[in-house]
Amino acid sequence: MDAHLRELRYFVATAEELTVTAAAARLFVSQPALSKQLRALERRLGFDLFVRLPRGLALTDQGSALLPVVRTMLETWDRGYTEARSLSHPQQLIVGMQTAVGRDLQRPAVARFRERAPGWTVSLRLVGWDDPTAGLADGTSDVAFLWLPLGLDDIATRVLVREPRWVALPAGHPLADRDDIPFAELLDEPFVALPAAAGPLRDFWLGLDARTTPPTIAAEATAADEVLELVNAGVGVALIAEGNAHLYKRPGLAFRPVPDLPPAELAIAWRCNDRRDIIHLFTDSID
């Protein structure tokens, strides 16, 4: 019997959360897709892993027996994959990011890292919002600049910058002539959203932490440039970090502060089980 790594990761996450809703949010997949994959795994195994209860799940005896084995397998695989990939590019560090970093963070960090690790190269990799871990989850990035919240226990983060949230609007929008815009005046606006796979990050940039009613989603986008093109076209508005409002400034758009929202947090992140010294050498190179 063969099981796919993805199915095993789904099993572990669901066993730890014991609700499909929480596990799907943690895995950045839809609930129907997760349920389908779990059922497929159970059919392949020939026994049930979970008891479906009116509210949540419980592990069967078989699921309880399998869980520690699968955890060990996945940890071993992740370590082995990281080591094997490092042999292909023995002195290359891949830095993932979701948007342009700017803020005088990335350039001096790379310069200091190169001084401390001569012979190492740094590759920058832009990853879409459909992977809010910026490549950390699947091992395609070694470290990443990313926006919080993330909601994953196996990824360590250190906040680098806290910035007010602003709103991006078409330049001709009725609110664009304001100095700042309270969030209450944006509640009925259609929003450009991150994809559902972004999980808690999608909720944050929709302002769910300050809403009493669900937002109107006009469109979804997987990259910052896509978000702003949709805003420029008048499809909807979008929340954005203050620093990105300056980085992505362009004709046809207006950016205004939303003073009553909690700030956004930009962090450096890495996998908790990646204990290579080179990872911490890079993270320590960032002021």
Short mmCIF file of N, CA, C and O in Angstrom, two decimals, residues 101-214:
data_model
loop_
_atom_site.label_atom_id
_atom_site.label_comp_id
_atom_site.label_asym_id
_atom_site.label_seq_id
_atom_site.Cartn_x
_atom_site.Cartn_y
_atom_site.Cartn_z
N VAL A 101 10.29 43.56 -0.68
CA VAL A 101 10.58 43.74 0.74
C VAL A 101 10.85 45.21 1.06
O VAL A 101 10.21 45.81 1.92
N GLY A 102 11.81 45.82 0.33
CA GLY A 102 12.11 47.23 0.57
C GLY A 102 12.47 47.51 2.02
O GLY A 102 13.09 46.71 2.70
N ARG A 103 12.07 48.69 2.51
CA ARG A 103 12.20 49.08 3.92
C ARG A 103 13.65 49.00 4.40
O ARG A 103 13.91 48.87 5.59
N ASP A 104 14.59 48.98 3.47
CA ASP A 104 16.02 48.90 3.80
C ASP A 104 16.33 47.68 4.66
O ASP A 104 17.17 47.73 5.56
N LEU A 105 15.67 46.56 4.36
CA LEU A 105 15.88 45.32 5.10
C LEU A 105 16.68 44.31 4.29
O LEU A 105 17.70 43.78 4.75
N GLN A 106 16.21 44.03 3.09
CA GLN A 106 16.76 42.93 2.30
C GLN A 106 18.19 43.18 1.84
O GLN A 106 19.07 42.33 2.03
N ARG A 107 18.43 44.35 1.24
CA ARG A 107 19.75 44.62 0.67
C ARG A 107 20.87 44.57 1.70
O ARG A 107 21.86 43.86 1.53
N PRO A 108 20.77 45.30 2.83
CA PRO A 108 21.86 45.20 3.83
C PRO A 108 21.96 43.82 4.45
O PRO A 108 23.06 43.39 4.81
N ALA A 109 20.84 43.10 4.58
CA ALA A 109 20.89 41.75 5.15
C ALA A 109 21.68 40.83 4.25
O ALA A 109 22.52 40.04 4.72
N VAL A 110 21.43 40.90 2.95
CA VAL A 110 22.17 40.06 1.99
C VAL A 110 23.65 40.42 2.01
O VAL A 110 24.52 39.54 1.97
N ALA A 111 23.95 41.71 2.08
CA ALA A 111 25.36 42.15 2.09
C ALA A 111 26.07 41.62 3.34
O ALA A 111 27.20 41.10 3.25
N ARG A 112 25.44 41.74 4.50
CA ARG A 112 26.06 41.24 5.74
C ARG A 112 26.21 39.72 5.70
O ARG A 112 27.22 39.17 6.15
N PHE A 113 25.21 39.04 5.15
CA PHE A 113 25.28 37.58 5.06
C PHE A 113 26.46 37.15 4.20
O PHE A 113 27.19 36.22 4.55
N ARG A 114 26.65 37.82 3.09
CA ARG A 114 27.76 37.45 2.19
C ARG A 114 29.11 37.69 2.86
O ARG A 114 30.07 36.95 2.63
N GLU A 115 29.19 38.72 3.68
CA GLU A 115 30.44 38.97 4.41
C GLU A 115 30.71 37.86 5.41
O GLU A 115 31.86 37.43 5.59
N ARG A 116 29.65 37.37 6.06
CA ARG A 116 29.79 36.35 7.09
C ARG A 116 29.89 34.94 6.51
O ARG A 116 30.38 34.03 7.19
N ALA A 117 29.39 34.75 5.30
CA ALA A 117 29.39 33.42 4.68
C ALA A 117 29.97 33.52 3.28
O ALA A 117 29.25 33.39 2.29
N PRO A 118 31.28 33.77 3.16
CA PRO A 118 31.89 33.89 1.82
C PRO A 118 31.72 32.59 1.04
O PRO A 118 31.82 31.50 1.57
N GLY A 119 31.43 32.75 -0.24
CA GLY A 119 31.21 31.58 -1.09
C GLY A 119 29.74 31.21 -1.24
O GLY A 119 29.38 30.48 -2.15
N TRP A 120 28.90 31.71 -0.35
CA TRP A 120 27.47 31.44 -0.44
C TRP A 120 26.80 32.47 -1.35
O TRP A 120 27.18 33.63 -1.37
N THR A 121 25.81 32.00 -2.09
CA THR A 121 25.00 32.89 -2.92
C THR A 121 23.58 32.94 -2.35
O THR A 121 23.14 32.02 -1.66
N VAL A 122 22.89 34.03 -2.64
CA VAL A 122 21.51 34.20 -2.19
C VAL A 122 20.62 34.32 -3.42
O VAL A 122 20.88 35.15 -4.31
N SER A 123 19.60 33.48 -3.50
CA SER A 123 18.62 33.55 -4.57
C SER A 123 17.29 34.04 -3.99
O SER A 123 16.83 33.51 -2.98
N LEU A 124 16.71 35.05 -4.61
CA LEU A 124 15.43 35.61 -4.16
C LEU A 124 14.31 35.00 -4.99
O LEU A 124 14.41 34.91 -6.22
N ARG A 125 13.24 34.62 -4.32
CA ARG A 125 12.15 33.90 -4.99
C ARG A 125 10.82 34.53 -4.59
O ARG A 125 10.47 34.55 -3.42
N LEU A 126 10.09 35.06 -5.57
CA LEU A 126 8.77 35.64 -5.31
C LEU A 126 7.72 34.55 -5.39
O LEU A 126 7.62 33.83 -6.39
N VAL A 127 6.95 34.41 -4.33
CA VAL A 127 5.95 33.34 -4.22
C VAL A 127 4.56 33.97 -4.09
O VAL A 127 4.39 34.98 -3.40
N GLY A 128 3.57 33.39 -4.77
CA GLY A 128 2.23 33.94 -4.76
C GLY A 128 1.55 33.83 -3.41
O GLY A 128 1.96 33.04 -2.54
N TRP A 129 0.47 34.62 -3.24
CA TRP A 129 -0.27 34.62 -1.99
C TRP A 129 -0.95 33.29 -1.71
O TRP A 129 -1.39 33.03 -0.59
N ASP A 130 -1.07 32.41 -2.72
CA ASP A 130 -1.68 31.11 -2.48
C ASP A 130 -0.78 30.21 -1.64
O ASP A 130 -1.21 29.15 -1.19
N ASP A 131 0.47 30.62 -1.42
CA ASP A 131 1.34 29.95 -0.45
C ASP A 131 1.82 31.01 0.55
O ASP A 131 2.85 31.66 0.34
N PRO A 132 1.06 31.24 1.62
CA PRO A 132 1.44 32.30 2.57
C PRO A 132 2.73 32.02 3.32
O PRO A 132 3.24 32.91 4.00
N THR A 133 3.29 30.80 3.20
CA THR A 133 4.57 30.50 3.82
C THR A 133 5.75 30.90 2.93
O THR A 133 6.90 30.74 3.32
N ALA A 134 5.45 31.40 1.72
CA ALA A 134 6.49 31.86 0.78
C ALA A 134 7.53 30.77 0.49
O ALA A 134 8.71 31.05 0.38
N GLY A 135 7.06 29.53 0.37
CA GLY A 135 7.94 28.43 -0.01
C GLY A 135 8.51 27.64 1.14
O GLY A 135 9.18 26.63 0.92
N LEU A 136 8.25 28.04 2.38
CA LEU A 136 8.79 27.29 3.52
C LEU A 136 8.07 25.95 3.69
O LEU A 136 8.70 24.94 4.03
N ALA A 137 6.77 25.92 3.47
CA ALA A 137 5.99 24.70 3.73
C ALA A 137 6.44 23.54 2.85
O ALA A 137 6.50 22.40 3.31
N ASP A 138 6.77 23.81 1.59
CA ASP A 138 7.16 22.71 0.70
C ASP A 138 8.67 22.61 0.52
O ASP A 138 9.17 21.84 -0.30
N GLY A 139 9.43 23.41 1.29
CA GLY A 139 10.89 23.30 1.26
C GLY A 139 11.56 23.97 0.08
O GLY A 139 12.77 23.82 -0.10
N THR A 140 10.81 24.74 -0.72
CA THR A 140 11.44 25.40 -1.87
C THR A 140 12.10 26.72 -1.50
O THR A 140 12.79 27.32 -2.32
N SER A 141 11.89 27.19 -0.28
CA SER A 141 12.62 28.34 0.25
C SER A 141 13.27 27.93 1.57
O SER A 141 12.73 27.10 2.30
N ASP A 142 14.41 28.51 1.86
CA ASP A 142 15.11 28.21 3.12
C ASP A 142 14.67 29.15 4.24
O ASP A 142 14.50 28.73 5.38
N VAL A 143 14.54 30.41 3.91
CA VAL A 143 14.00 31.42 4.83
C VAL A 143 13.06 32.28 4.01
O VAL A 143 13.05 32.21 2.77
N ALA A 144 12.27 33.12 4.67
CA ALA A 144 11.32 33.92 3.90
C ALA A 144 10.96 35.20 4.65
O ALA A 144 10.87 35.21 5.88
N PHE A 145 10.78 36.26 3.87
CA PHE A 145 10.14 37.47 4.37
C PHE A 145 8.66 37.30 4.10
O PHE A 145 8.25 37.11 2.94
N LEU A 146 7.84 37.34 5.13
CA LEU A 146 6.41 37.14 4.92
C LEU A 146 5.59 37.97 5.90
O LEU A 146 6.08 38.45 6.90
N TRP A 147 4.30 38.09 5.56
CA TRP A 147 3.38 38.85 6.39
C TRP A 147 2.64 37.92 7.33
O TRP A 147 2.28 36.80 6.97
N LEU A 148 2.43 38.38 8.53
CA LEU A 148 1.67 37.65 9.53
C LEU A 148 0.22 38.14 9.51
O LEU A 148 -0.05 39.24 9.03
N PRO A 149 -0.72 37.32 9.99
CA PRO A 149 -0.54 36.06 10.74
C PRO A 149 -0.36 34.87 9.80
O PRO A 149 -0.80 34.88 8.66
N LEU A 150 0.29 33.85 10.35
CA LEU A 150 0.54 32.63 9.60
C LEU A 150 -0.24 31.46 10.17
O LEU A 150 -0.82 30.66 9.42
N GLY A 151 -0.24 31.31 11.49
CA GLY A 151 -1.04 30.27 12.12
C GLY A 151 -0.47 28.87 12.01
O GLY A 151 -1.22 27.90 12.03
N LEU A 152 0.86 28.74 11.89
CA LEU A 152 1.50 27.43 11.80
C LEU A 152 2.53 27.29 12.92
O LEU A 152 3.39 28.16 13.08
N ASP A 153 2.47 26.19 13.65
CA ASP A 153 3.38 25.98 14.78
C ASP A 153 4.78 25.55 14.34
O ASP A 153 5.74 25.69 15.10
N ASP A 154 4.91 25.00 13.12
CA ASP A 154 6.20 24.47 12.70
C ASP A 154 7.05 25.49 11.94
O ASP A 154 8.09 25.14 11.39
N ILE A 155 6.60 26.73 11.89
CA ILE A 155 7.38 27.81 11.28
C ILE A 155 7.64 28.88 12.32
O ILE A 155 6.71 29.40 12.94
N ALA A 156 8.92 29.18 12.54
CA ALA A 156 9.31 30.21 13.50
C ALA A 156 9.36 31.56 12.80
O ALA A 156 9.73 31.65 11.62
N THR A 157 9.00 32.61 13.50
CA THR A 157 8.99 33.95 12.92
C THR A 157 9.58 34.96 13.90
O THR A 157 9.54 34.77 15.11
N ARG A 158 10.13 36.02 13.32
CA ARG A 158 10.57 37.17 14.12
C ARG A 158 10.08 38.42 13.41
O ARG A 158 10.41 38.65 12.24
N VAL A 159 9.29 39.21 14.10
CA VAL A 159 8.72 40.42 13.50
C VAL A 159 9.82 41.44 13.26
O VAL A 159 10.62 41.75 14.16
N LEU A 160 9.85 41.98 12.04
CA LEU A 160 10.86 42.97 11.68
C LEU A 160 10.29 44.39 11.66
O LEU A 160 10.97 45.34 12.04
N VAL A 161 9.06 44.50 11.18
CA VAL A 161 8.44 45.82 10.99
C VAL A 161 6.96 45.73 11.33
O VAL A 161 6.30 44.75 10.97
N ARG A 162 6.45 46.71 12.03
CA ARG A 162 5.01 46.88 12.22
C ARG A 162 4.59 48.17 11.53
O ARG A 162 5.20 49.22 11.77
N GLU A 163 3.59 48.07 10.65
CA GLU A 163 3.16 49.23 9.87
C GLU A 163 1.64 49.38 9.90
O GLU A 163 0.93 48.37 9.90
N PRO A 164 1.15 50.60 9.89
CA PRO A 164 -0.29 50.81 9.78
C PRO A 164 -0.84 50.21 8.48
O PRO A 164 -0.13 50.15 7.47
N ARG A 165 -2.08 49.79 8.55
CA ARG A 165 -2.76 49.36 7.33
C ARG A 165 -3.36 50.57 6.63
O ARG A 165 -3.97 51.43 7.27
N TRP A 166 -3.18 50.63 5.33
CA TRP A 166 -3.77 51.65 4.48
C TRP A 166 -4.78 50.97 3.56
O TRP A 166 -4.91 49.74 3.55
N VAL A 167 -5.47 51.76 2.76
CA VAL A 167 -6.37 51.21 1.76
C VAL A 167 -5.97 51.75 0.39
O VAL A 167 -5.58 52.92 0.25
N ALA A 168 -6.00 50.87 -0.59
CA ALA A 168 -5.76 51.26 -1.98
C ALA A 168 -7.10 51.43 -2.68
O ALA A 168 -7.96 50.54 -2.61
N LEU A 169 -7.29 52.59 -3.32
CA LEU A 169 -8.53 52.91 -4.02
C LEU A 169 -8.22 53.45 -5.41
O LEU A 169 -7.13 53.99 -5.63
N PRO A 170 -9.17 53.37 -6.34
CA PRO A 170 -8.98 54.10 -7.59
C PRO A 170 -8.89 55.60 -7.29
O PRO A 170 -9.54 56.11 -6.38
N ALA A 171 -8.08 56.30 -8.05
CA ALA A 171 -7.86 57.72 -7.78
C ALA A 171 -9.16 58.52 -7.85
O ALA A 171 -9.29 59.56 -7.18
N GLY A 172 -10.15 58.06 -8.61
CA GLY A 172 -11.41 58.77 -8.72
C GLY A 172 -12.47 58.35 -7.73
O GLY A 172 -13.62 58.78 -7.81
N HIS A 173 -12.11 57.50 -6.77
CA HIS A 173 -13.07 57.03 -5.78
C HIS A 173 -13.54 58.20 -4.91
O HIS A 173 -12.75 59.09 -4.58
N PRO A 174 -14.82 58.22 -4.50
CA PRO A 174 -15.33 59.32 -3.68
C PRO A 174 -14.56 59.55 -2.38
O PRO A 174 -14.54 60.66 -1.85
N LEU A 175 -13.94 58.50 -1.83
CA LEU A 175 -13.20 58.65 -0.58
C LEU A 175 -11.73 59.04 -0.79
O LEU A 175 -11.02 59.28 0.19
N ALA A 176 -11.30 59.10 -2.04
CA ALA A 176 -9.87 59.29 -2.30
C ALA A 176 -9.37 60.68 -1.93
O ALA A 176 -8.16 60.89 -1.82
N ASP A 177 -10.29 61.64 -1.74
CA ASP A 177 -9.83 62.98 -1.38
C ASP A 177 -9.71 63.18 0.12
O ASP A 177 -9.39 64.27 0.60
N ARG A 178 -9.93 62.12 0.89
CA ARG A 178 -9.82 62.19 2.34
C ARG A 178 -8.36 62.03 2.76
O ARG A 178 -7.56 61.35 2.10
N ASP A 179 -7.99 62.62 3.91
CA ASP A 179 -6.64 62.44 4.44
C ASP A 179 -6.47 61.04 5.03
O ASP A 179 -5.39 60.44 4.94
N ASP A 180 -7.52 60.53 5.68
CA ASP A 180 -7.53 59.16 6.15
C ASP A 180 -8.98 58.68 6.13
O ASP A 180 -9.91 59.48 6.00
N ILE A 181 -9.16 57.35 6.23
CA ILE A 181 -10.49 56.77 6.06
C ILE A 181 -10.74 55.78 7.19
O ILE A 181 -10.08 54.73 7.25
N PRO A 182 -11.66 56.05 8.09
CA PRO A 182 -12.02 55.05 9.11
C PRO A 182 -12.54 53.77 8.45
O PRO A 182 -13.21 53.82 7.41
N PHE A 183 -12.23 52.64 9.06
CA PHE A 183 -12.59 51.37 8.44
C PHE A 183 -14.11 51.22 8.29
O PHE A 183 -14.58 50.57 7.36
N ALA A 184 -14.89 51.83 9.18
CA ALA A 184 -16.34 51.74 9.10
C ALA A 184 -16.86 52.25 7.76
O ALA A 184 -17.90 51.77 7.26
N GLU A 185 -16.15 53.19 7.14
CA GLU A 185 -16.59 53.73 5.87
C GLU A 185 -16.20 52.83 4.69
O GLU A 185 -16.58 53.11 3.55
N LEU A 186 -15.46 51.76 4.98
CA LEU A 186 -15.07 50.82 3.92
C LEU A 186 -15.85 49.51 3.98
O LEU A 186 -15.70 48.65 3.11
N LEU A 187 -16.67 49.35 5.01
CA LEU A 187 -17.32 48.05 5.23
C LEU A 187 -18.19 47.62 4.07
O LEU A 187 -18.32 46.42 3.79
N ASP A 188 -18.83 48.55 3.39
CA ASP A 188 -19.73 48.19 2.29
C ASP A 188 -19.03 48.18 0.93
O ASP A 188 -19.68 47.91 -0.09
N GLU A 189 -17.75 48.48 0.92
CA GLU A 189 -17.00 48.48 -0.34
C GLU A 189 -16.71 47.04 -0.79
O GLU A 189 -16.44 46.17 0.04
N PRO A 190 -16.75 46.77 -2.10
CA PRO A 190 -16.26 45.47 -2.58
C PRO A 190 -14.75 45.41 -2.42
O PRO A 190 -14.05 46.41 -2.66
N PHE A 191 -14.24 44.25 -2.01
CA PHE A 191 -12.81 44.10 -1.74
C PHE A 191 -12.16 43.13 -2.72
O PHE A 191 -12.78 42.14 -3.14
N VAL A 192 -10.91 43.42 -3.05
CA VAL A 192 -10.06 42.45 -3.74
C VAL A 192 -9.38 41.62 -2.66
O VAL A 192 -8.72 42.16 -1.77
N ALA A 193 -9.56 40.30 -2.71
CA ALA A 193 -9.09 39.42 -1.63
C ALA A 193 -7.93 38.55 -2.10
O ALA A 193 -7.75 38.29 -3.29
N LEU A 194 -7.14 38.11 -1.13
CA LEU A 194 -6.17 37.05 -1.39
C LEU A 194 -6.94 35.74 -1.61
O LEU A 194 -8.09 35.62 -1.19
N PRO A 195 -6.33 34.74 -2.23
CA PRO A 195 -7.03 33.47 -2.43
C PRO A 195 -7.35 32.78 -1.11
O PRO A 195 -6.71 33.04 -0.08
N ALA A 196 -8.34 31.89 -1.14
CA ALA A 196 -8.74 31.19 0.08
C ALA A 196 -7.58 30.42 0.70
O ALA A 196 -7.51 30.25 1.92
N ALA A 197 -6.64 29.97 -0.14
CA ALA A 197 -5.49 29.21 0.37
C ALA A 197 -4.61 30.05 1.30
O ALA A 197 -3.82 29.50 2.06
N ALA A 198 -4.75 31.37 1.27
CA ALA A 198 -3.95 32.22 2.16
C ALA A 198 -4.42 32.15 3.61
O ALA A 198 -3.72 32.63 4.50
N GLY A 199 -5.58 31.57 3.86
CA GLY A 199 -6.04 31.31 5.22
C GLY A 199 -6.14 32.56 6.08
O GLY A 199 -6.77 33.55 5.69
N PRO A 200 -5.51 32.55 7.28
CA PRO A 200 -5.62 33.70 8.20
C PRO A 200 -5.12 35.01 7.59
O PRO A 200 -5.59 36.08 7.96
N LEU A 201 -4.19 34.91 6.65
CA LEU A 201 -3.67 36.12 6.02
C LEU A 201 -4.74 36.79 5.16
O LEU A 201 -4.85 38.03 5.13
N ARG A 202 -5.53 35.99 4.46
CA ARG A 202 -6.65 36.54 3.68
C ARG A 202 -7.60 37.29 4.61
O ARG A 202 -8.02 38.41 4.31
N ASP A 203 -7.94 36.67 5.74
CA ASP A 203 -8.86 37.30 6.70
C ASP A 203 -8.31 38.63 7.20
O ASP A 203 -9.05 39.61 7.34
N PHE A 204 -7.00 38.65 7.47
CA PHE A 204 -6.38 39.87 8.01
C PHE A 204 -6.49 41.02 7.02
O PHE A 204 -6.83 42.15 7.40
N TRP A 205 -6.20 40.76 5.73
CA TRP A 205 -6.22 41.83 4.74
C TRP A 205 -7.62 42.18 4.28
O TRP A 205 -7.81 43.15 3.54
N LEU A 206 -8.61 41.41 4.72
CA LEU A 206 -10.01 41.80 4.53
C LEU A 206 -10.54 42.55 5.75
O LEU A 206 -11.69 42.99 5.76
N GLY A 207 -9.72 42.67 6.78
CA GLY A 207 -10.13 43.37 7.99
C GLY A 207 -11.15 42.63 8.81
O GLY A 207 -11.94 43.25 9.53
N LEU A 208 -11.13 41.29 8.75
CA LEU A 208 -12.12 40.53 9.52
C LEU A 208 -12.01 40.75 11.01
O LEU A 208 -12.98 40.57 11.75
N ASP A 209 -10.83 41.17 11.46
CA ASP A 209 -10.65 41.44 12.90
C ASP A 209 -11.42 42.66 13.34
O ASP A 209 -11.58 42.90 14.55
N ALA A 210 -11.94 43.46 12.40
CA ALA A 210 -12.67 44.68 12.76
C ALA A 210 -14.07 44.71 12.15
O ALA A 210 -14.72 45.75 12.17
N ARG A 211 -14.53 43.59 11.64
CA ARG A 211 -15.83 43.54 10.97
C ARG A 211 -16.88 42.86 11.85
O ARG A 211 -16.57 41.96 12.62
N THR A 212 -18.12 43.28 11.65
CA THR A 212 -19.25 42.59 12.27
C THR A 212 -20.11 41.90 11.22
O THR A 212 -20.99 41.11 11.56
N THR A 213 -19.85 42.18 9.94
CA THR A 213 -20.55 41.54 8.83
C THR A 213 -19.53 41.05 7.82
O THR A 213 -18.42 41.61 7.73
N PRO A 214 -19.86 40.01 7.06
CA PRO A 214 -18.90 39.48 6.09
C PRO A 214 -18.58 40.49 5.00
O PRO A 214 -19.44 41.31 4.63
#
